[in-house]
Coordinates of C-alpha atoms and ligand atoms in Angstrom, one line a residue:
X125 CA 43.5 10.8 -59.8
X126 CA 43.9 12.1 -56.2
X127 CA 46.3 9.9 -54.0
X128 CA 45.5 12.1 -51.3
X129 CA 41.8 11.2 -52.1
X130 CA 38.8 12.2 -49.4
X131 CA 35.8 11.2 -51.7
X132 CA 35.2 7.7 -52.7
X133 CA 32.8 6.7 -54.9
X134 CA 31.4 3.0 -55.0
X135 CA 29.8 1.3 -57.8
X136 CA 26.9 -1.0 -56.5
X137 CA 25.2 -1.2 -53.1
X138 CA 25.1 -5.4 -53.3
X139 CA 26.6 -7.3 -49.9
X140 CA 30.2 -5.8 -50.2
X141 CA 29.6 -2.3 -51.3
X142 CA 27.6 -1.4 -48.2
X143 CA 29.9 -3.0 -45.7
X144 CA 33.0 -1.8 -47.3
X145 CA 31.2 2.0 -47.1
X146 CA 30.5 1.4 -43.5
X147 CA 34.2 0.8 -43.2
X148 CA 35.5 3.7 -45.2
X149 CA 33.5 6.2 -43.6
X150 CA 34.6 5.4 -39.8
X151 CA 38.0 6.0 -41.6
X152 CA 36.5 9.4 -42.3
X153 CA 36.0 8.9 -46.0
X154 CA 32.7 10.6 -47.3
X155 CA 30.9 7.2 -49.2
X156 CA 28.4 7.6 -52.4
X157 CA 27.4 4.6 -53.7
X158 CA 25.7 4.5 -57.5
X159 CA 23.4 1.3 -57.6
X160 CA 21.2 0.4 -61.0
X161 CA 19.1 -1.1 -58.9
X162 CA 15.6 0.5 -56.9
X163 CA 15.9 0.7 -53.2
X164 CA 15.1 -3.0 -52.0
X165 CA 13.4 -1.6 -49.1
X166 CA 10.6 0.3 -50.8
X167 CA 10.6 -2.0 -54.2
X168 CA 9.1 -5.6 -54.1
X169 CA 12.3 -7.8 -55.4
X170 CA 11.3 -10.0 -57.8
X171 CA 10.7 -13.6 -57.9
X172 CA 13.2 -16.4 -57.3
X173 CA 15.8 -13.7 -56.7
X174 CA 15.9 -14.3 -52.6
X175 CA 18.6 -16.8 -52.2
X176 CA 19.9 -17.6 -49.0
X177 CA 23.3 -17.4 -48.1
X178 CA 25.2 -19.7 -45.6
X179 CA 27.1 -17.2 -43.6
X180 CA 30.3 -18.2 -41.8
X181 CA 33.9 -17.0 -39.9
X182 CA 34.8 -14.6 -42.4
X183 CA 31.8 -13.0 -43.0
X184 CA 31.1 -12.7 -39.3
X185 CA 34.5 -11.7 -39.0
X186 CA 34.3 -8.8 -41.0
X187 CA 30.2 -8.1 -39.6
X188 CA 31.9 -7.8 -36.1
X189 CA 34.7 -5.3 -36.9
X190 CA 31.7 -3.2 -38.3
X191 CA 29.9 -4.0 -35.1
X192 CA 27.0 -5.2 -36.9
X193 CA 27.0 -9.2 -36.0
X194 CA 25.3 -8.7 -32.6
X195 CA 21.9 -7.3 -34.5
X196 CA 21.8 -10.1 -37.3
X197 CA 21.7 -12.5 -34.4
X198 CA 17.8 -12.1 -34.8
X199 CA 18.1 -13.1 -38.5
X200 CA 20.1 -16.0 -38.6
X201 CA 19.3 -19.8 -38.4
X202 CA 22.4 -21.6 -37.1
X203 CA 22.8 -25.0 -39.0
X204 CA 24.5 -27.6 -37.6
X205 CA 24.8 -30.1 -40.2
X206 CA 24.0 -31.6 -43.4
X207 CA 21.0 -33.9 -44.1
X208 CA 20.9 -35.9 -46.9
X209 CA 17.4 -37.0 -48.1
X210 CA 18.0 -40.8 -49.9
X211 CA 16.0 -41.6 -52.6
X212 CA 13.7 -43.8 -50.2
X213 CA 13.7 -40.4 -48.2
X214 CA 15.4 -41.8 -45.3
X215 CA 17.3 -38.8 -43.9
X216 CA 21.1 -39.0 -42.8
X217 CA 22.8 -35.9 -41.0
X218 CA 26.2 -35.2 -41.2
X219 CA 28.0 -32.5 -38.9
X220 CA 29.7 -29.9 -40.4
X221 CA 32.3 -29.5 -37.5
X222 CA 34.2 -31.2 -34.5
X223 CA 31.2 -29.8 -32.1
X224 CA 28.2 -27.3 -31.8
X225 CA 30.1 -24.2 -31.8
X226 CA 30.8 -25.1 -35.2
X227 CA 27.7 -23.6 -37.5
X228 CA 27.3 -21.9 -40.5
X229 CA 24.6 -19.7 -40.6
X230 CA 21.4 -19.3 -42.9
X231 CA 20.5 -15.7 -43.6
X232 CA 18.1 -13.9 -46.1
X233 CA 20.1 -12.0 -49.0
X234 CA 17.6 -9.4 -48.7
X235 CA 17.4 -9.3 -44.9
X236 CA 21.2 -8.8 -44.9
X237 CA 21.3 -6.4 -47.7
X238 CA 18.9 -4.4 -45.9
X239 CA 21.0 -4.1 -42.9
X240 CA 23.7 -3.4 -44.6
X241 CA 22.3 -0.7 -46.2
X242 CA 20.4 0.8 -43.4
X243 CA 23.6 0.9 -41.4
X244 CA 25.7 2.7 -43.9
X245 CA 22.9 5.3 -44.4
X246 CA 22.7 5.8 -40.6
X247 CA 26.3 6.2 -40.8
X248 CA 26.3 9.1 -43.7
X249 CA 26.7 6.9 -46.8
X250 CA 24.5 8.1 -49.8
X251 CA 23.2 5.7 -52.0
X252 CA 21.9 6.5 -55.2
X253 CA 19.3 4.1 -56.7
X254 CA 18.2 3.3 -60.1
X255 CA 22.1 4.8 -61.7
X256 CA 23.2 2.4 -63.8
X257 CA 27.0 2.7 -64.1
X258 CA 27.1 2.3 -68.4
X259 CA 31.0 3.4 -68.4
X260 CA 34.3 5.2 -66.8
X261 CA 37.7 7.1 -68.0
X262 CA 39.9 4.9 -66.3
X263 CA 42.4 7.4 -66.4
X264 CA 40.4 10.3 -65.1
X265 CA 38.1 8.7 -63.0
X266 CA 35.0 10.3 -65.1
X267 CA 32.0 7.9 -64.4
X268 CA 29.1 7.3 -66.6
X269 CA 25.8 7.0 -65.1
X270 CA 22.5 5.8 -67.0
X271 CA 19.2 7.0 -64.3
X272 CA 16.9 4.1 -65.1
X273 CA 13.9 6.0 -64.7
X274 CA 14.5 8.2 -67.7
X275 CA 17.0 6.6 -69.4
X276 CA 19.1 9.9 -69.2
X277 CA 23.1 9.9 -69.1
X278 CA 25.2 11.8 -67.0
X279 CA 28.8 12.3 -65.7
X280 CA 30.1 12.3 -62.4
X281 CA 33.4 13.6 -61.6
X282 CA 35.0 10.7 -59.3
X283 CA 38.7 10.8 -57.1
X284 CA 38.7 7.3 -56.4
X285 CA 36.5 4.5 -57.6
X286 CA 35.5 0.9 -56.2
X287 CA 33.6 -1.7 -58.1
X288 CA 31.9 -3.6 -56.3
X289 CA 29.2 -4.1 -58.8
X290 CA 29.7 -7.9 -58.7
X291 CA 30.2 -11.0 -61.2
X292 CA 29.2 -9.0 -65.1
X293 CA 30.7 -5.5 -63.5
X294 CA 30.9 -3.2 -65.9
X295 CA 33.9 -1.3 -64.0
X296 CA 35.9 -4.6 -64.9
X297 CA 34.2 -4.5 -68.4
X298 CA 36.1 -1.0 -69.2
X299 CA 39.0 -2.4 -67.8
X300 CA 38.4 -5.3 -70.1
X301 CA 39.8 -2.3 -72.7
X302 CA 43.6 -2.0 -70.9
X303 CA 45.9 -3.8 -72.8
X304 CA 47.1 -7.2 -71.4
X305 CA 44.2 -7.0 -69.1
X306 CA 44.2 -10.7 -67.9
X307 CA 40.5 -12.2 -67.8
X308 CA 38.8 -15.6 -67.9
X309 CA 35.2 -16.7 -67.4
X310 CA 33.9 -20.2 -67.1
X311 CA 30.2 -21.2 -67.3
X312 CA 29.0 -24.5 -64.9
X313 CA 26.9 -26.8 -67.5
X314 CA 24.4 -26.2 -64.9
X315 CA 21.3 -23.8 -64.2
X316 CA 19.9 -23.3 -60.6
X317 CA 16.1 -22.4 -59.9
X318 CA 14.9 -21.1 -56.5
X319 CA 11.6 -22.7 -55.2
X320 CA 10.5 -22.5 -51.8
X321 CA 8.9 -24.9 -48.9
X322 CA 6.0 -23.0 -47.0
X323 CA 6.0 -23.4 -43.3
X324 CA 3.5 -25.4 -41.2
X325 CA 0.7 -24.5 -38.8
X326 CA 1.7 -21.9 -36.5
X327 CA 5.1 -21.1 -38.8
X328 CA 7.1 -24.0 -37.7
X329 CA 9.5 -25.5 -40.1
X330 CA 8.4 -28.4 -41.9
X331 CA 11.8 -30.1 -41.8
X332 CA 14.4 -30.2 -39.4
X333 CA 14.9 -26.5 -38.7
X334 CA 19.3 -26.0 -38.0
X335 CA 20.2 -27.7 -40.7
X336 CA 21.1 -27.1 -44.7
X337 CA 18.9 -29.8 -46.6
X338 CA 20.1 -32.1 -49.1
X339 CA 18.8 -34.4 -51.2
X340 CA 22.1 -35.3 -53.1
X341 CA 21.3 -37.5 -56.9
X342 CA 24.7 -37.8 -58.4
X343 CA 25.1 -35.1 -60.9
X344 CA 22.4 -33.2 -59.5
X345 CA 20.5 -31.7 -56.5
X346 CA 18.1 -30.0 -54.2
X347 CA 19.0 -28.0 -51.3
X348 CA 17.0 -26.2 -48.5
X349 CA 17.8 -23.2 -46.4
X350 CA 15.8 -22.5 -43.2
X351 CA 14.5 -19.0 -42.7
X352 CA 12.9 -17.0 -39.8
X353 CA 9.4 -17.4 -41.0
X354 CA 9.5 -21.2 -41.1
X355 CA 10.0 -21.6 -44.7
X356 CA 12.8 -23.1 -46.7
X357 CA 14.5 -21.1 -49.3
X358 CA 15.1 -24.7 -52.0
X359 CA 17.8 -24.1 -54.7
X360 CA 17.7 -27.0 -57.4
X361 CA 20.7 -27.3 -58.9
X362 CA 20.2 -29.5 -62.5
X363 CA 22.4 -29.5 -65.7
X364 CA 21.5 -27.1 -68.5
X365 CA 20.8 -30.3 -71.1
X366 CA 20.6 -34.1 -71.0
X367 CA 18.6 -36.7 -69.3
X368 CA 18.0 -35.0 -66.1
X369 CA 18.3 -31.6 -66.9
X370 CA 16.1 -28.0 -67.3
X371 CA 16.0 -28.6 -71.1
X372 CA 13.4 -32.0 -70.6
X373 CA 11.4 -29.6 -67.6
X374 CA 9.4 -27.5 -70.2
X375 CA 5.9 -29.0 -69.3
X376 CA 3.8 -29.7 -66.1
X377 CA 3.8 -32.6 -66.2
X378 CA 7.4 -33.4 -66.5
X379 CA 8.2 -31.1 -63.3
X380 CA 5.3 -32.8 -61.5
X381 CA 7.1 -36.4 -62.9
X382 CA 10.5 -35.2 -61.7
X383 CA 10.3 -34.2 -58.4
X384 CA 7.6 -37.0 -57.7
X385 CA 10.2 -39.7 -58.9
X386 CA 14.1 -37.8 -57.7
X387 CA 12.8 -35.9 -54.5
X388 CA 9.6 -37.7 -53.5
X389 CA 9.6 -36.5 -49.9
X390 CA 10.5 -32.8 -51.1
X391 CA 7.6 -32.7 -53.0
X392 CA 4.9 -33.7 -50.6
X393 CA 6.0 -30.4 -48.8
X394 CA 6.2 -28.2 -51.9
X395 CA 2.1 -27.2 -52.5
X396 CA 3.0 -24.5 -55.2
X397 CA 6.3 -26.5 -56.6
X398 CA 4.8 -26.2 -60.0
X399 CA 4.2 -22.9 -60.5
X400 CA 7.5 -22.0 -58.4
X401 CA 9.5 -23.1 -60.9
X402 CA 7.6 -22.0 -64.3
X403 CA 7.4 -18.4 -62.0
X404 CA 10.9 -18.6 -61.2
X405 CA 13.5 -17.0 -63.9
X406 CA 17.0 -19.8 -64.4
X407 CA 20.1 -18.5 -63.0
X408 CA 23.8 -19.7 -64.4
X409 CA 27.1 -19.9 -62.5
X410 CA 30.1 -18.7 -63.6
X411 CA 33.8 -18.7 -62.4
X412 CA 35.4 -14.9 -63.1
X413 CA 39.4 -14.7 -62.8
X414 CA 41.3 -11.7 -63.8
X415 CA 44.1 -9.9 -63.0
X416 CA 45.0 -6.3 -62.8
X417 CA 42.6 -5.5 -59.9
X418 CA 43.2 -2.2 -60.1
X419 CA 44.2 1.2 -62.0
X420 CA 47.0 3.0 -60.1
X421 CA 45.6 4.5 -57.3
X422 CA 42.2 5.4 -58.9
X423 CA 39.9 2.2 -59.4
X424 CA 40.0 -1.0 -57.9
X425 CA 37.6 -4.3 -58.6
X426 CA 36.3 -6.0 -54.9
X427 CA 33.8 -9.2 -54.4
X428 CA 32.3 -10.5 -56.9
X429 CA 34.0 -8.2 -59.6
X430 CA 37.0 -9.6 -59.6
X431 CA 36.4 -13.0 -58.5
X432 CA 33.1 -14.4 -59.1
X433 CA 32.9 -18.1 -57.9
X434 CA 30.4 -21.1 -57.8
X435 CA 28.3 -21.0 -54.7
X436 CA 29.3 -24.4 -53.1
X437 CA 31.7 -23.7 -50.7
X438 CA 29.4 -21.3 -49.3
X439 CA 31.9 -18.7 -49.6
X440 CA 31.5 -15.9 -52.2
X441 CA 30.3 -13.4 -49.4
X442 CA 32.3 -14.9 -46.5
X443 CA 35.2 -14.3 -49.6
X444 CA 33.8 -10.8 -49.9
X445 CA 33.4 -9.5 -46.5
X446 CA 36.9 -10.9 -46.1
X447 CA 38.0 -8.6 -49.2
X448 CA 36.8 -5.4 -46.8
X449 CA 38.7 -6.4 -44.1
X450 CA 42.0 -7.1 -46.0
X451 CA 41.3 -3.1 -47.5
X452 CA 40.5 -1.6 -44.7
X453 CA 43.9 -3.1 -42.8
X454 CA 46.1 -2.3 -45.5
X455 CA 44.3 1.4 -45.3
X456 CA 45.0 1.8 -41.8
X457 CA 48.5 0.5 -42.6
X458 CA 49.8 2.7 -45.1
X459 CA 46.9 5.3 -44.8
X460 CA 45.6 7.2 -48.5
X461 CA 48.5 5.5 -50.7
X462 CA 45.8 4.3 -52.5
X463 CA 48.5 2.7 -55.3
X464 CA 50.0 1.2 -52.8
X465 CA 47.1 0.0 -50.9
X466 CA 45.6 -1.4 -53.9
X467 CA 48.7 -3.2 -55.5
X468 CA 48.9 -4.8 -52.1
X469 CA 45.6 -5.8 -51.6
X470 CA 45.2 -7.2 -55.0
X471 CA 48.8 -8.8 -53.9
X472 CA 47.4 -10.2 -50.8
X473 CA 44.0 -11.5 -52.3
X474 CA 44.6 -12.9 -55.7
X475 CA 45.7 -16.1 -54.9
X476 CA 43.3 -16.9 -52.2
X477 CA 40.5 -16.1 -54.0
X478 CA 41.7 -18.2 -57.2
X479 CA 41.9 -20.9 -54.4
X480 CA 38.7 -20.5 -53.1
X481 CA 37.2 -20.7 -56.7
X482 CA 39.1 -24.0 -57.5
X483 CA 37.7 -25.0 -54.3
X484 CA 33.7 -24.2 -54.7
X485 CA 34.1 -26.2 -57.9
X486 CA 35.4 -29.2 -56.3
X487 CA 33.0 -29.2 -53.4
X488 CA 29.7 -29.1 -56.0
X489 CA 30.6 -33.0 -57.1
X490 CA 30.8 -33.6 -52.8
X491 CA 27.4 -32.2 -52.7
X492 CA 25.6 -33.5 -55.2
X493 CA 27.0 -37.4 -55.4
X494 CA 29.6 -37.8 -52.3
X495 CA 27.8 -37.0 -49.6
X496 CA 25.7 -39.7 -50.4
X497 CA 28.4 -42.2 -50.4
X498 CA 29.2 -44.5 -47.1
X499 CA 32.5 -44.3 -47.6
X500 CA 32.9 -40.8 -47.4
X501 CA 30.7 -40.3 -44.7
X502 CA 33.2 -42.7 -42.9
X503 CA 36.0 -40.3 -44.1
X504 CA 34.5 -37.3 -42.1
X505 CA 34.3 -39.4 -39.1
X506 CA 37.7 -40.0 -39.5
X507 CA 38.6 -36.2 -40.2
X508 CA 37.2 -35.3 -36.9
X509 CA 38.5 -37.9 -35.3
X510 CA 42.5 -37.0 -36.0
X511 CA 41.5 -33.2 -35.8
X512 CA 40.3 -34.1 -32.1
X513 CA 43.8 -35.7 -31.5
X514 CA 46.2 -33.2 -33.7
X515 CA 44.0 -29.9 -33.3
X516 CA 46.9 -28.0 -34.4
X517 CA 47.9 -30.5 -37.7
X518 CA 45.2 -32.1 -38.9
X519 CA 41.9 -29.6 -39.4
X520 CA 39.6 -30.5 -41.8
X521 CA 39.4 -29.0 -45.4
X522 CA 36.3 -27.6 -44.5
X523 CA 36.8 -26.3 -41.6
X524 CA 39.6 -24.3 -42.5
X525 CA 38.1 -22.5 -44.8
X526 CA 34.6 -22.3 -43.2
X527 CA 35.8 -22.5 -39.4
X528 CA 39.0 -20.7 -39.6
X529 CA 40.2 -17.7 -41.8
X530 CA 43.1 -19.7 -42.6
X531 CA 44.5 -18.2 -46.2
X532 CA 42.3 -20.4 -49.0
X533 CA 45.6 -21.1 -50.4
X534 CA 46.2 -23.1 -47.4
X535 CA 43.5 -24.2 -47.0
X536 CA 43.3 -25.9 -50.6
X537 CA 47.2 -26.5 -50.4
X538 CA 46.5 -28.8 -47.0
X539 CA 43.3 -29.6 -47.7
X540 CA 45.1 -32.2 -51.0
X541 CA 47.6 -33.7 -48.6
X542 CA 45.0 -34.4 -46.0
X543 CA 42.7 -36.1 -48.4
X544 CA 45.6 -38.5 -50.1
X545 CA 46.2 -39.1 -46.5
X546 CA 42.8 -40.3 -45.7
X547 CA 42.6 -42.3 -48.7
X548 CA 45.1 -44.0 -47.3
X549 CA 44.0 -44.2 -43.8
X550 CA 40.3 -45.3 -45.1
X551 CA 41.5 -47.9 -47.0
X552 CA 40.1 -51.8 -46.0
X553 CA 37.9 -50.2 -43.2
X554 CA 34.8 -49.7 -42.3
X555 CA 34.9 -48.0 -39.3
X556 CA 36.4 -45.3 -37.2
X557 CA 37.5 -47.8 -34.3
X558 CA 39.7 -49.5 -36.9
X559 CA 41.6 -46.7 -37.9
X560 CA 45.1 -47.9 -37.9
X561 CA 46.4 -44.8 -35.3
X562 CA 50.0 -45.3 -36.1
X563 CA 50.3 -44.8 -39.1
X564 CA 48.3 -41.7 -38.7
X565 CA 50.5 -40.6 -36.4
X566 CA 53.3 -41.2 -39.0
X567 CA 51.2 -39.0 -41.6
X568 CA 50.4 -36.2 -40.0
X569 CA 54.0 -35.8 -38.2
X570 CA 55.6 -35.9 -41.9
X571 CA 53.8 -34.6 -43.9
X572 CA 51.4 -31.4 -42.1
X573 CA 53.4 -28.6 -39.5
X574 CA 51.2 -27.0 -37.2
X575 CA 48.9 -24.6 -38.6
X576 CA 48.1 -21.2 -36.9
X577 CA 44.8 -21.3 -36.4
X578 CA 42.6 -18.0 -36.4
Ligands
FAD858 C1 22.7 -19.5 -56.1 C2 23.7 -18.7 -55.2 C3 23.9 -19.1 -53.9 C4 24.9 -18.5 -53.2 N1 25.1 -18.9 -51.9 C5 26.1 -18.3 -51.1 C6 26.4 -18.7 -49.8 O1 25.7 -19.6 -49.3 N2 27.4 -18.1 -49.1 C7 28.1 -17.1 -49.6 O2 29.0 -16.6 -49.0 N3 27.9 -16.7 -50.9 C8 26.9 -17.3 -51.7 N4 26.7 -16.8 -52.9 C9 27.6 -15.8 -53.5 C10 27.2 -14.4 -53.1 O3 25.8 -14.2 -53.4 C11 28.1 -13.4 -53.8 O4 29.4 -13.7 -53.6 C12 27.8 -12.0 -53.3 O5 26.5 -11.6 -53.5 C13 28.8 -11.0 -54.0 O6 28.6 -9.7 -53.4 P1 28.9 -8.5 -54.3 O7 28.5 -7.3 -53.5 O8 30.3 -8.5 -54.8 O9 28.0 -8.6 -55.6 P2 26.4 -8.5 -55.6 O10 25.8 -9.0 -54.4 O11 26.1 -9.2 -56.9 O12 26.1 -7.0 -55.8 C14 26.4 -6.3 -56.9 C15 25.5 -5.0 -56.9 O13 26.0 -4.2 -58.0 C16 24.8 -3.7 -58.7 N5 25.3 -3.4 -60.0 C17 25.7 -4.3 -61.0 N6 26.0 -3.7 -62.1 C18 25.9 -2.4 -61.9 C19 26.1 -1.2 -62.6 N7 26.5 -1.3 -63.9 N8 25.8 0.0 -62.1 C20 25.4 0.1 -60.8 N9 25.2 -1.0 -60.0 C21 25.4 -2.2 -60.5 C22 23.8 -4.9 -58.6 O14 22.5 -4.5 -58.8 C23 24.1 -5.4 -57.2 O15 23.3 -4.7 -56.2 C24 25.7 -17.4 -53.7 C25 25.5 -17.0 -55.0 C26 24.5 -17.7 -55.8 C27 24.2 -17.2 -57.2

């Protein structure tokens, strides 16, 4: 294909294709994007597929180079905090960071999508809707599109081709073919169901409104997302089979039994619970790794293509969006050397996002049993604590990678000596006031330089 390349061609207009179009074109790229999808914006979506996404630096790193952040401002919810619902639903609230400035923020997928979308458009982008990509000649860049009106096939000669067709993409499927194409995928045993809680007289949010909800039950949970309207966007997050699971939930009655004796106080909220979840399809969650990214200088694999992850660090757009901004720098850097830019993107990324996956599978057990725990909850007092009196050493595992676009490598590197350190620091107390400071001092001097914060 073309190194010298003018016409790039997009496969799916999801959260990254958009805002990586957006990008391309101010480069003066001319952007078509082929989406199997119909247009969102003149298509009902269907049911229990309007998750809510936490939104944080990265993302609104990347949202601000494309000068879009300022106009989402009106359809964010800032959340300051966890709070856990007990069993007795006593509520408990946990703050993410050292102080308010540090939020992540709830936004609609669709609301997002849609001004993602609408930007690119106003900026020249063409999207084509309902063209299923069904195949591609990686070597001559020859696409295969399906129009899902009419089931009728036909080619489209491309130069240069990005998937971004997220975590089943069939770009990566054809690359699948490549000998010694390097791929894993692994399944959660769990299932996640959308549901939603309505909002109250005059649209005001039931529960607390700036913060993510949830009710944490060992090896499962609920959690709530606020959105503009006053509702809450609920995920329940349950293992596929066992005691607790989606396999016992086939009746009524048994959903109605559930949440009345797990999430008591949910419930009472939750009119239409019932017939949320039989209307709501089951969704799975799966880890994608592979490795090449890329085909020369002709196709690459960006978001959720290459590197699908679990959703509990919050991070698979925040990932994404950071994915643009890494391309777009290395294209300004070396300008249409697309084999170059690619090899060194996929260079640059690989390792952080195989980080960030190992993280968001880690984090789902703090969700669902730790946060839960008083010992842990001490542990995060503590956390802030030394990041207040080592800013530059000691920042929290979760605030590197949600606060800070320090590399997830880092991040997960750090984020292991920090918490054998605070096992060690915890242990025998049960408060922050009896943190033995010395020896913290002694930790953090040996074993953490200063990290460069951005
Ligand atoms: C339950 C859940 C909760 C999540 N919560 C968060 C969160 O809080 N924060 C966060 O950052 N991330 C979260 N994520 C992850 C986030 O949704 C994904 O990382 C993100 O959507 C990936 O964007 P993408 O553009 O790569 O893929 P997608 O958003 O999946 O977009 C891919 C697009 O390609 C289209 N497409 C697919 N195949 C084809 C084809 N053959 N031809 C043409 N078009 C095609 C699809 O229709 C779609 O529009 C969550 C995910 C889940 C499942």
């Amino acid at each position: 294909m073309n190194q010298k390349a003018q016409r790039i061609t997009l496969i799916g207009a999801g959260l990254n294709g958009p805002l990586l179009a957006l990008g391309l074109v101010e480069r003066g790229y001319q952007v078509e994007i082929y989406e199997r999808r119909p247009d969102m914006r003149r298509v009902r979506m269907s049911a229990g597929r309007s998750i809510n996404l936490a939104l944080s630096t990265r993302g609104i790193h990347a949202l601000t180079l494309a000068n879009l952040w300022k106009q989402m401002q009106s359809i964010i919810i800032p959340m300051k905090g966890r709070m856990m619902h007990s069993l007795n639903s006593e509520l408990t609230f946990q703050p993410y960071g050292k102080d308010e400035s540090e939020v992540i923020n709830s936004i609609s997928r669709a609301e997002l999508n849609i001004a993602l979308m609408n930007a690119a458009e106003a900026r020249g982008v063409k999207i084509f809707f309902q063209h299923r990509c069904v195949g591609i000649d990686l070597k001559t860049g020859n696409l295969q599109l399906q129009d899902e009106n009419n089931g009728v096939h036909h080619a489209v000669q491309a130069e240069i081709v990005i998937g971004c067709d997220g975590s089943a993409s069939a770009i990566r499927n054809e690359m699948l073919k490549m000998p010694r194409f390097n791929f894993s995928q692994h399944y959660l045993d769990y299932g996640y169901k959308e549901l939603t809680i309505p909002s109250g007289p005059s649209d005001k949010h039931l529960l607390e409104r700036n913060a993510l909800h949830i009710w944490p039950r060992g090896n499962y949970m609920l959690i709530a997302l606020p959105n503009i309207d006053g509702t809450f966007a609920c995920i329940l997050f349950l293992p596929f089979e066992g005691p607790d699971s989606f396999e016992r939930l086939t009746n009524h009655a048994a959903v109605e039994q559930f949440f009345q004796t797990k999430v008591p106080d949910a419930l009472a909220i939750m009119p239409n619970m019932v017939d949320n979840f039989f209307a709501n399809p089951m969704g799975a969650m799966v880890t994608v790794k592979c490795s090449p990214w890329h085909v020369g200088g002709g196709t690459l694999l960006l978001g959720d293509a290459a590197h699908a992850i679990v959703p509990f660090f919050g991070q698979g757009i925040n990932c994404g969006f950071e994915d643009c901004t890494v391309l777009l720098e290395l294209l300004d850097r070396h300008g249409a050397d697309w084999t170059r830019v690619f090899s060194e993107f996929e260079l640059a990324r690989k390792i952080n996002t195989d980080a960030i996956a190992d993280l968001a599978v880690e984090n789902f057990v703090e969700m669902r049993d730790r946060v839960a725990d008083p010992q842990f909850l001490l542990g995060k007092k503590i956390e802030i604590a030394l990041e207040k009196k080592y800013p530059q050493r000691f920042v929290p595992k979760y605030a590197m990678v949600t606060f800070h676009r320090v590399p997830y490598s880092v991040a997960l590197q750090r984020g292991q000596v920090q918490d054998a350190m605070l096992s060690e620091l915890c242990q025998g107390i049960g408060r922050v006031e009896d943190l033995d400071w010395e020896l913290a001092d002694r930790l953090i001097h040996a074993k953490l330089t200063p990290l460069e914060l951005s």
